Amino acid sequence: MKNYIQAEEWNIIEEGFDPHLNKISESLFSLGNGRMGQRANFEESYSGETLQGNYVAGVYYPDKTRVGWWKNGYPEYFAKVLNAANWMGLQIHLDGEELDLHACKLRDFKRILNMKEGYLQRSFTAELASGKQISVKAQRFFSIANDEVAALHYQLTALNFSGKLELSSFIDGDVKNQDSNYDEKFWDEVSRTQDDSGSFLTMRTRKTEFEVVTGVKTLVYVKADQIALKADADVKDKYLAEKASFDITLDTPVDIYKIATNLSSQNYEPAALTATAKSVLEAAVLKGFKTLLEEQAAAWATKWEEGDIIIEGDVAAQQAIRFNIFQLNQTYTGKDARLNIGPKGFTGEKYGGSTYWDTEAYCIPFYLSTAPQEVSKNLLVYRYKHLEKAIENAEKLGFDKGAALYPMVTMNGEECHNEWEITFEEIHRNGAIAFAIFNYIRYTGDQSYLAEYGLEVLIGIARFWKQRVNWSEARQQYVMLGVTGPNEYENNVNNNWYTNTLAAWCLDYAMEAAEIVKAENAARYQEIVTKTSLDESQEFADWKRVSEHIYLPYDEEKGIFLQQDGFLDKEQTLVSELPASQRPINQKWSWDRILRSCFIKQADVLQGMYFFEDNYDIESLRRNFDFYESRTVHESSLSPCVHSILAAKLNDGAKAYEFYLRTSRLDLDDYNNDTEDGLHITSMAGTWMSIVEGFGGMRVRNNQLSFSPFLPEEWQSFAFKIGFRGVQLQIKVTREEITIVNPAETLMDINIFNQLHSVPAGETVIAYKGLTV
């Protein structure tokens, strides 16, 4: 665990430069706008250890799989979001001496991520080997007001000399992914243009043939005088630069501005890319850095007005939740249903930047409550558009008749994960997608989604579960063999309780959804029956039989659901008995030892109890929580948030708060020693859930919002806003009361502490347990 980031409510601050922490900081200070993003790499040269990263949403490469031997059904590639052209590069020489931060003496180094207004600034004083000293101030941002634009202001001042400055402002497309399986470079150059409007480098991905043009306009000023730049004659492949050489004088700032755009063939015809980039860039340059920055601040003000969480009395907790919300909004805006949320967003390459079940299980609730309805709907439509691919994925594994298995990892609907225990066995991802449809409709009331998109997906998923189980003569029940549950420290197990529970629910929900569509839109229902060749009578009977007779492991003596068959055959050691020197076990133990242990990576049984909590009484939840949490090592970023929510429901404030800090500061404090690879974006949505659903006790029941909040001892109060069915409610929780403001023009019925309260239009309700004032 690291602890070098200063606690401040609106800023992430690093003071002093430690090269050993640089890759962690590159992740923490990353920027993005939903369309493109960038790690916090330095603008000037840095010969030390770094992970270069510039990313354009939706642009990927099918990197050939590396496996020891092939298995039928394996995907041939692992899709990877690509490290794209670096647009911000500056090479600076002072009297022939290069400014390289790895070779300089640095003082007064400071990096600030301003989350309120959406920009990164950095300042330092560097002393070169010659003794020359310079001061640098840099500020950059990726516009959420115009997601095709980014901008940089770099100011350099000579502190103890006058001399010659040689500047090269470049676009570097000669990049590769650090995780390239065969050290292959994924880009080819298509074209290059340099004229008065700027520099434009167009690259094409191999195989997938995406084209991306990166355009940059560089402006340099000394006082009021503009310095002319000339195209670099010493050109090389995939690289464009402009150069200038001029005199600088003591204490006179040099201001360098770079306005940039990235446009892809996803959105424009390849032949029009350069011309369009010129137009976009011209408009941005005309506005200028100052105006673009003001637009950025205004756009972020709107974001925070809609989705901020305010915590009084705990600066570390306040900083953490804002950091999580900030990164989520940088990663996904919901404008494009072709895009989804990668586990690392625009902050690193790990996990390929592809879509996992994390989106449905963890991210949907955040966007449902903090963004327009269309945003979360687009996440579901993304899966609908991949339904045919999900059917093909199932066919590759031997399923038929329209059974759909959604991929564990994907960019285009095809499975591209090739660890057999994940690809073939971690099939619970199907259930998360079905649950997201249910969750979306429960929250928005948009029942029409079933007829428009949802029912077709649910039918494909139900068909998969029906074929995946088999009848056990010994048990006289349906069983599910050879699976991996959410706990990936157990592979190839039989009857994972969570997976079996989810499968039964999916079958029931598919039938319920069919009845709803049939009753509300008979014509559309008939279209779906025809399109999917649904044999309603036979298939529904089969699904009902499976759901009613599926085996759910249970231990009568302990009163707990068994994670899977044979779980109690393992040596039952508690995490509290693990020496600190043995953790994290995924870095200290062999895989064989992990698989034979009882230790759990993340919520498994408890994940199911979180999804379907209304099916279990509080004592059952307590027994299962106490048993499984004590065996959970939380070595998945997705684990602490679920445990925090359940601990809050059990009124265990200390544990709820402990898990909240762990999930919210997972990256800021580098809990799992892996922040340098990129941030854990999808678990950040879980952090939001741990406050709103955990401490706030928010639920949706019977088409109404419900709250049963409590306040952690460390806080004086907390407040948040919830967008629900067109109304944005304001909620504040203190030690004594919960205050709900209804700014809408209609009355809202809300359940508070298990009592129904009517909140009139434009009015405020203050509630105590059982008392309204």
Coordinates of C-alpha atoms in Angstrom, one line a residue, residues 294-702:
E294 CA -13.4 27.5 -19.9
E295 CA -15.8 25.2 -21.8
Q296 CA -14.2 22.3 -20.1
A297 CA -14.8 23.7 -16.7
A298 CA -18.4 24.5 -17.5
A299 CA -19.0 21.0 -18.8
W300 CA -17.5 19.4 -15.7
A301 CA -19.6 21.7 -13.5
T302 CA -22.7 20.2 -15.1
K303 CA -21.3 16.7 -14.5
W304 CA -20.7 17.4 -10.8
E305 CA -24.0 19.1 -10.4
E306 CA -25.7 15.9 -11.5
G307 CA -23.5 13.3 -9.9
D308 CA -21.3 14.6 -7.0
I309 CA -21.2 13.0 -3.6
I310 CA -20.4 15.3 -0.7
I311 CA -18.9 13.8 2.5
E312 CA -18.3 16.0 5.5
G313 CA -15.6 15.2 8.1
D314 CA -13.4 12.8 6.1
V315 CA -11.2 14.3 3.5
A316 CA -9.7 11.0 2.4
A317 CA -13.1 9.5 1.8
Q318 CA -14.3 12.6 0.0
Q319 CA -11.3 12.8 -2.3
A320 CA -11.6 9.1 -3.1
I321 CA -15.2 9.1 -4.2
R322 CA -14.7 12.1 -6.4
F323 CA -11.7 10.5 -8.0
N324 CA -13.8 7.4 -8.8
I325 CA -16.7 9.5 -10.2
F326 CA -14.2 11.6 -12.2
Q327 CA -12.6 8.6 -13.8
L328 CA -15.9 7.0 -14.6
N329 CA -17.1 10.1 -16.4
Q330 CA -13.8 10.3 -18.3
T331 CA -14.1 6.8 -19.5
Y332 CA -17.7 6.5 -20.7
T333 CA -20.2 9.1 -21.7
G334 CA -22.9 6.9 -23.3
K335 CA -23.0 8.9 -26.6
D336 CA -22.2 5.9 -28.8
A337 CA -23.8 2.4 -28.3
R338 CA -20.8 0.8 -30.2
L339 CA -18.6 1.7 -27.2
N340 CA -18.4 0.1 -23.8
I341 CA -16.3 0.3 -20.6
G342 CA -12.9 -1.4 -20.4
P343 CA -11.6 -2.4 -17.0
K344 CA -8.8 0.1 -17.4
G345 CA -10.5 2.7 -19.4
F346 CA -8.0 5.0 -21.0
T347 CA -5.4 4.4 -18.3
G348 CA -3.5 1.3 -19.4
E349 CA -3.4 -1.8 -21.6
K350 CA -4.1 -4.6 -19.1
Y351 CA -7.1 -6.7 -19.9
G352 CA -7.0 -5.5 -23.5
G353 CA -9.4 -2.6 -22.9
S354 CA -12.2 -5.0 -23.7
T355 CA -15.7 -5.4 -22.3
Y356 CA -16.2 -7.8 -19.3
W357 CA -19.3 -8.7 -17.2
D358 CA -18.1 -5.8 -14.9
T359 CA -20.1 -3.4 -17.0
E360 CA -23.5 -5.1 -16.3
A361 CA -22.8 -6.1 -12.7
Y362 CA -21.2 -2.9 -11.5
C363 CA -21.3 0.0 -13.9
I364 CA -25.0 0.0 -14.9
P365 CA -26.2 1.1 -11.4
F366 CA -23.9 4.2 -11.5
Y367 CA -25.0 5.4 -14.9
L368 CA -28.7 4.6 -14.2
S369 CA -28.6 7.1 -11.3
T370 CA -26.2 9.8 -12.5
A371 CA -26.8 10.1 -16.2
P372 CA -29.6 10.4 -18.7
Q373 CA -31.5 7.1 -19.3
E374 CA -30.1 6.8 -22.8
V375 CA -26.6 6.2 -21.3
S376 CA -27.4 3.0 -19.5
K377 CA -29.7 1.9 -22.3
N378 CA -26.8 2.2 -24.8
L379 CA -24.8 -0.2 -22.6
L380 CA -27.6 -2.8 -23.0
V381 CA -28.1 -2.1 -26.7
Y382 CA -24.3 -2.9 -27.1
R383 CA -25.1 -6.4 -26.0
Y384 CA -28.2 -6.7 -28.1
K385 CA -26.2 -5.8 -31.2
H386 CA -23.8 -8.7 -30.3
L387 CA -26.5 -11.3 -29.9
E388 CA -25.7 -13.1 -33.1
K389 CA -22.1 -13.2 -32.1
A390 CA -23.1 -14.7 -28.7
I391 CA -25.0 -17.4 -30.5
E392 CA -22.0 -18.1 -32.7
N393 CA -19.8 -18.2 -29.6
A394 CA -22.1 -20.9 -28.1
E395 CA -22.1 -22.9 -31.3
K396 CA -18.3 -23.1 -31.2
L397 CA -18.7 -24.8 -27.8
G398 CA -21.3 -27.2 -29.0
F399 CA -24.6 -25.5 -28.2
D400 CA -27.3 -25.1 -30.7
K401 CA -30.9 -23.9 -31.4
G402 CA -30.2 -20.3 -30.7
A403 CA -28.5 -20.7 -27.4
A404 CA -26.4 -17.6 -26.7
L405 CA -23.2 -17.4 -24.6
Y406 CA -21.9 -13.9 -24.3
P407 CA -18.1 -13.6 -24.3
M408 CA -16.1 -13.1 -21.2
V409 CA -13.9 -10.6 -23.1
T410 CA -14.8 -8.9 -26.3
M411 CA -14.5 -5.8 -28.5
N412 CA -16.9 -6.8 -31.3
G413 CA -19.1 -9.6 -29.8
E414 CA -16.6 -12.4 -30.4
E415 CA -15.0 -14.2 -27.5
C416 CA -11.3 -13.2 -27.3
H417 CA -10.2 -14.7 -24.0
N418 CA -8.3 -17.9 -24.1
E419 CA -7.7 -19.2 -20.6
W420 CA -9.9 -22.3 -20.7
E421 CA -11.2 -21.9 -17.2
I422 CA -12.5 -18.5 -18.1
T423 CA -13.5 -18.9 -21.7
F424 CA -15.3 -22.2 -21.3
E425 CA -16.3 -22.1 -17.7
E426 CA -16.9 -18.6 -16.3
I427 CA -20.4 -18.7 -17.8
H428 CA -22.1 -16.7 -15.0
R429 CA -21.4 -13.6 -17.2
N430 CA -24.5 -14.6 -19.1
G431 CA -26.5 -14.1 -16.0
A432 CA -25.1 -10.6 -15.3
I433 CA -26.3 -9.5 -18.7
A434 CA -29.8 -10.7 -18.0
F435 CA -29.8 -9.2 -14.6
A436 CA -28.7 -5.8 -16.1
I437 CA -31.8 -5.9 -18.3
F438 CA -34.0 -6.5 -15.2
N439 CA -32.1 -3.8 -13.3
Y440 CA -32.5 -1.3 -16.0
I441 CA -36.3 -1.8 -16.3
R442 CA -36.8 -2.0 -12.6
Y443 CA -35.0 1.4 -12.3
T444 CA -36.3 3.3 -15.3
G445 CA -39.7 1.7 -15.7
D446 CA -38.9 1.3 -19.4
Q447 CA -40.8 -1.9 -19.9
S448 CA -40.8 -1.3 -23.7
Y449 CA -37.1 -2.3 -23.7
L450 CA -38.2 -5.9 -23.4
A451 CA -40.1 -5.8 -26.7
E452 CA -37.6 -3.6 -28.5
Y453 CA -34.4 -5.5 -27.5
G454 CA -34.4 -7.4 -24.2
L455 CA -36.6 -10.4 -24.8
E456 CA -34.5 -11.7 -27.7
V457 CA -31.4 -11.6 -25.5
L458 CA -33.2 -13.3 -22.6
I459 CA -34.4 -16.1 -24.9
G460 CA -30.8 -16.8 -26.1
I461 CA -29.5 -16.8 -22.6
A462 CA -32.3 -19.1 -21.3
R463 CA -31.6 -21.6 -24.1
F464 CA -28.0 -21.7 -23.1
W465 CA -28.8 -22.5 -19.5
K466 CA -31.2 -25.2 -20.5
Q467 CA -28.6 -26.9 -22.5
R468 CA -25.7 -26.3 -20.0
V469 CA -27.3 -28.3 -17.1
N470 CA -27.8 -32.0 -17.0
W471 CA -30.0 -34.3 -15.0
S472 CA -28.4 -36.2 -12.2
E473 CA -30.0 -39.5 -11.5
A474 CA -28.2 -39.7 -8.1
R475 CA -29.6 -36.3 -7.0
Q476 CA -32.8 -36.4 -9.0
Q477 CA -32.0 -32.7 -9.8
Y478 CA -30.4 -30.7 -12.5
V479 CA -26.7 -30.0 -11.9
M480 CA -24.1 -27.8 -13.6
L481 CA -20.7 -29.3 -14.0
G482 CA -17.3 -27.9 -14.8
V483 CA -17.7 -24.2 -14.1
T484 CA -15.8 -21.3 -12.6
G485 CA -17.8 -18.9 -10.5
P486 CA -16.8 -15.3 -9.7
N487 CA -14.2 -16.7 -7.3
E488 CA -11.5 -17.4 -9.9
Y489 CA -9.4 -19.1 -7.2
E490 CA -11.5 -22.1 -7.9
N491 CA -11.7 -23.6 -11.4
N492 CA -13.6 -26.5 -12.9
V493 CA -16.0 -26.9 -10.0
N494 CA -19.4 -28.6 -9.9
N495 CA -22.5 -26.8 -8.9
N496 CA -21.3 -23.3 -8.1
W497 CA -24.1 -21.9 -6.0
Y498 CA -24.0 -18.5 -7.6
T499 CA -24.0 -19.8 -11.1
N500 CA -26.8 -22.3 -10.5
T501 CA -28.9 -19.6 -8.7
L502 CA -28.4 -17.2 -11.5
A503 CA -29.3 -19.7 -14.1
A504 CA -32.6 -20.6 -12.4
W505 CA -33.4 -16.9 -12.1
C506 CA -32.6 -16.2 -15.8
L507 CA -35.0 -19.0 -16.9
D508 CA -37.8 -17.6 -14.8
Y509 CA -37.2 -14.0 -15.9
A510 CA -37.1 -15.0 -19.6
M511 CA -40.6 -16.5 -19.2
E512 CA -41.8 -13.5 -17.2
A513 CA -40.5 -11.1 -19.8
A514 CA -42.2 -13.1 -22.6
E515 CA -45.5 -12.8 -20.8
I516 CA -45.1 -9.1 -20.4
V517 CA -44.3 -8.5 -24.1
K518 CA -47.1 -10.9 -25.2
A519 CA -49.6 -8.9 -23.1
E520 CA -48.3 -5.4 -24.0
N521 CA -47.3 -5.8 -27.6
A522 CA -48.7 -8.9 -29.2
A523 CA -47.5 -8.1 -32.7
R524 CA -43.9 -7.6 -31.6
Y525 CA -44.1 -10.8 -29.6
Q526 CA -45.1 -12.7 -32.6
E527 CA -42.2 -11.2 -34.6
I528 CA -39.8 -12.4 -31.9
V529 CA -41.4 -15.8 -31.8
T530 CA -40.9 -16.1 -35.5
K531 CA -37.4 -14.6 -35.6
T532 CA -36.1 -16.8 -32.8
S533 CA -38.2 -19.9 -33.7
L534 CA -39.5 -20.0 -30.2
D535 CA -41.5 -23.1 -29.3
E536 CA -43.3 -21.4 -26.4
S537 CA -45.1 -24.4 -25.1
Q538 CA -42.2 -26.9 -25.1
E539 CA -39.4 -24.5 -24.3
F540 CA -41.2 -22.8 -21.4
A541 CA -42.0 -26.1 -19.9
D542 CA -38.4 -27.2 -20.2
W543 CA -37.2 -23.9 -18.6
K544 CA -39.7 -24.1 -15.8
R545 CA -38.7 -27.7 -15.0
V546 CA -35.0 -26.8 -14.8
S547 CA -35.5 -23.7 -12.7
E548 CA -37.7 -25.6 -10.2
H549 CA -35.3 -28.6 -10.0
I550 CA -31.8 -27.2 -10.1
Y551 CA -29.5 -28.2 -7.4
L552 CA -28.4 -25.5 -5.0
P553 CA -25.7 -26.7 -2.5
Y554 CA -26.5 -26.0 1.1
D555 CA -25.0 -27.0 4.5
E556 CA -27.7 -27.6 7.0
E557 CA -25.4 -27.6 10.0
K558 CA -23.8 -24.3 9.3
G559 CA -26.9 -22.8 7.6
I560 CA -24.9 -21.5 4.6
F561 CA -25.1 -22.0 0.9
L562 CA -22.1 -23.9 -0.3
Q563 CA -20.0 -22.1 -2.8
Q564 CA -19.8 -25.4 -4.7
D565 CA -19.7 -29.1 -4.2
G566 CA -16.9 -30.1 -1.8
F567 CA -16.1 -26.7 -0.6
L568 CA -16.1 -27.9 3.0
D569 CA -13.7 -30.7 2.1
K570 CA -11.0 -28.0 1.9
E571 CA -8.9 -27.1 4.9
Q572 CA -10.9 -24.2 6.5
T573 CA -8.3 -21.6 7.2
L574 CA -9.2 -18.0 7.9
V575 CA -7.6 -15.0 6.2
S576 CA -6.7 -13.7 9.6
E577 CA -4.4 -16.7 10.0
L578 CA -2.5 -15.8 6.8
P579 CA 0.9 -14.2 7.5
A580 CA 1.3 -10.8 5.9
S581 CA 4.4 -12.2 4.1
Q582 CA 2.1 -14.6 2.2
R583 CA -0.1 -11.9 0.7
P584 CA -1.2 -11.3 -1.9
I585 CA -1.4 -15.0 -2.5
N586 CA -1.7 -14.6 -6.3
Q587 CA 1.9 -13.2 -6.1
K588 CA 3.2 -15.5 -3.4
W589 CA 1.7 -18.9 -4.0
S590 CA 1.6 -21.4 -6.8
W591 CA -1.6 -21.8 -8.7
D592 CA -1.9 -25.3 -7.5
R593 CA -1.8 -24.2 -3.9
I594 CA -4.3 -21.5 -4.5
L595 CA -6.8 -23.9 -6.1
R596 CA -6.6 -26.3 -3.2
S597 CA -7.1 -23.6 -0.6
C598 CA -10.4 -22.3 0.7
F599 CA -9.4 -18.7 0.0
I600 CA -11.7 -16.7 -2.1
K601 CA -10.7 -14.0 -4.6
Q602 CA -13.9 -12.0 -4.5
A603 CA -17.6 -12.2 -3.6
D604 CA -19.1 -15.4 -5.0
V605 CA -22.0 -16.7 -2.8
L606 CA -22.2 -13.1 -1.5
Q607 CA -22.5 -11.7 -5.0
G608 CA -25.7 -13.8 -5.5
M609 CA -27.0 -12.6 -2.2
Y610 CA -26.3 -9.0 -3.2
F611 CA -28.2 -9.4 -6.5
F612 CA -31.2 -11.3 -4.9
E613 CA -31.1 -9.9 -1.3
D614 CA -34.9 -9.8 -1.0
N615 CA -35.0 -13.6 -1.2
Y616 CA -33.0 -14.1 2.0
D617 CA -33.7 -13.1 5.6
I618 CA -31.1 -11.0 7.5
E619 CA -29.9 -13.9 9.6
S620 CA -29.2 -16.0 6.5
L621 CA -27.2 -13.1 5.1
R622 CA -25.3 -12.7 8.3
R623 CA -24.3 -16.4 8.5
N624 CA -23.1 -16.5 4.9
F625 CA -21.3 -13.1 5.2
D626 CA -19.5 -14.1 8.4
F627 CA -18.5 -17.5 6.9
Y628 CA -17.3 -16.3 3.4
E629 CA -15.9 -12.9 4.2
S630 CA -13.5 -14.4 6.7
R631 CA -12.1 -16.6 3.9
T632 CA -12.0 -13.8 1.2
V633 CA -8.6 -12.2 0.4
H634 CA -10.2 -9.5 -1.8
E635 CA -7.6 -9.8 -4.5
S636 CA -10.1 -8.7 -7.1
S637 CA -10.9 -5.0 -7.4
L638 CA -14.6 -6.0 -7.6
S639 CA -14.7 -7.6 -4.2
P640 CA -14.6 -4.9 -1.5
C641 CA -17.6 -2.9 -2.8
V642 CA -20.1 -5.9 -2.5
H643 CA -18.8 -6.7 0.9
S644 CA -19.2 -3.0 2.0
I645 CA -22.8 -2.9 0.8
L646 CA -23.7 -6.2 2.6
A647 CA -21.9 -5.1 5.8
A648 CA -23.9 -1.9 5.8
K649 CA -27.1 -3.9 5.4
L650 CA -26.0 -5.9 8.4
N651 CA -25.4 -2.7 10.4
D652 CA -21.7 -3.5 10.7
G653 CA -20.5 0.1 10.3
A654 CA -16.8 -0.7 10.9
K655 CA -16.6 -3.3 8.2
A656 CA -18.7 -1.3 5.8
Y657 CA -16.3 1.7 6.2
E658 CA -13.2 -0.4 6.0
F659 CA -14.3 -2.0 2.7
Y660 CA -15.4 1.4 1.4
L661 CA -12.0 2.9 2.0
R662 CA -10.4 -0.2 0.4
T663 CA -12.5 0.0 -2.8
S664 CA -12.5 3.8 -3.1
R665 CA -8.7 4.2 -2.5
L666 CA -7.8 1.0 -4.2
D667 CA -5.8 2.9 -6.9
L668 CA -4.9 6.0 -4.9
D669 CA -3.1 3.9 -2.3
D670 CA -2.2 1.1 -4.7
Y671 CA -3.6 -1.6 -2.4
N672 CA -2.9 -4.5 -4.7
N673 CA 0.4 -3.3 -6.1
D674 CA -0.9 -3.1 -9.6
T675 CA -2.0 0.5 -10.2
E676 CA 1.0 1.1 -12.5
D677 CA -0.8 -1.1 -15.1
G678 CA -3.8 1.3 -15.1
L679 CA -6.8 2.1 -12.9
H680 CA -9.6 -0.3 -12.0
I681 CA -12.4 1.7 -13.7
T682 CA -15.2 -0.8 -13.4
S683 CA -14.7 -1.3 -9.6
M684 CA -14.9 2.5 -9.3
A685 CA -18.6 2.1 -10.1
G686 CA -18.7 -0.3 -7.2
T687 CA -17.3 2.4 -5.0
W688 CA -20.3 4.6 -5.8
M689 CA -22.6 1.7 -5.0
S690 CA -20.9 1.2 -1.6
I691 CA -22.0 4.8 -0.6
V692 CA -25.4 5.0 -2.3
E693 CA -26.6 1.4 -1.8
G694 CA -24.4 0.7 1.2
F695 CA -24.5 3.7 3.5
G696 CA -27.5 5.2 1.8
G697 CA -29.4 2.0 1.8
M698 CA -30.9 2.9 -1.6
R699 CA -33.0 0.2 -3.3
V700 CA -35.8 0.1 -5.9
R701 CA -38.8 -1.9 -4.7
N702 CA -42.3 -1.9 -6.2

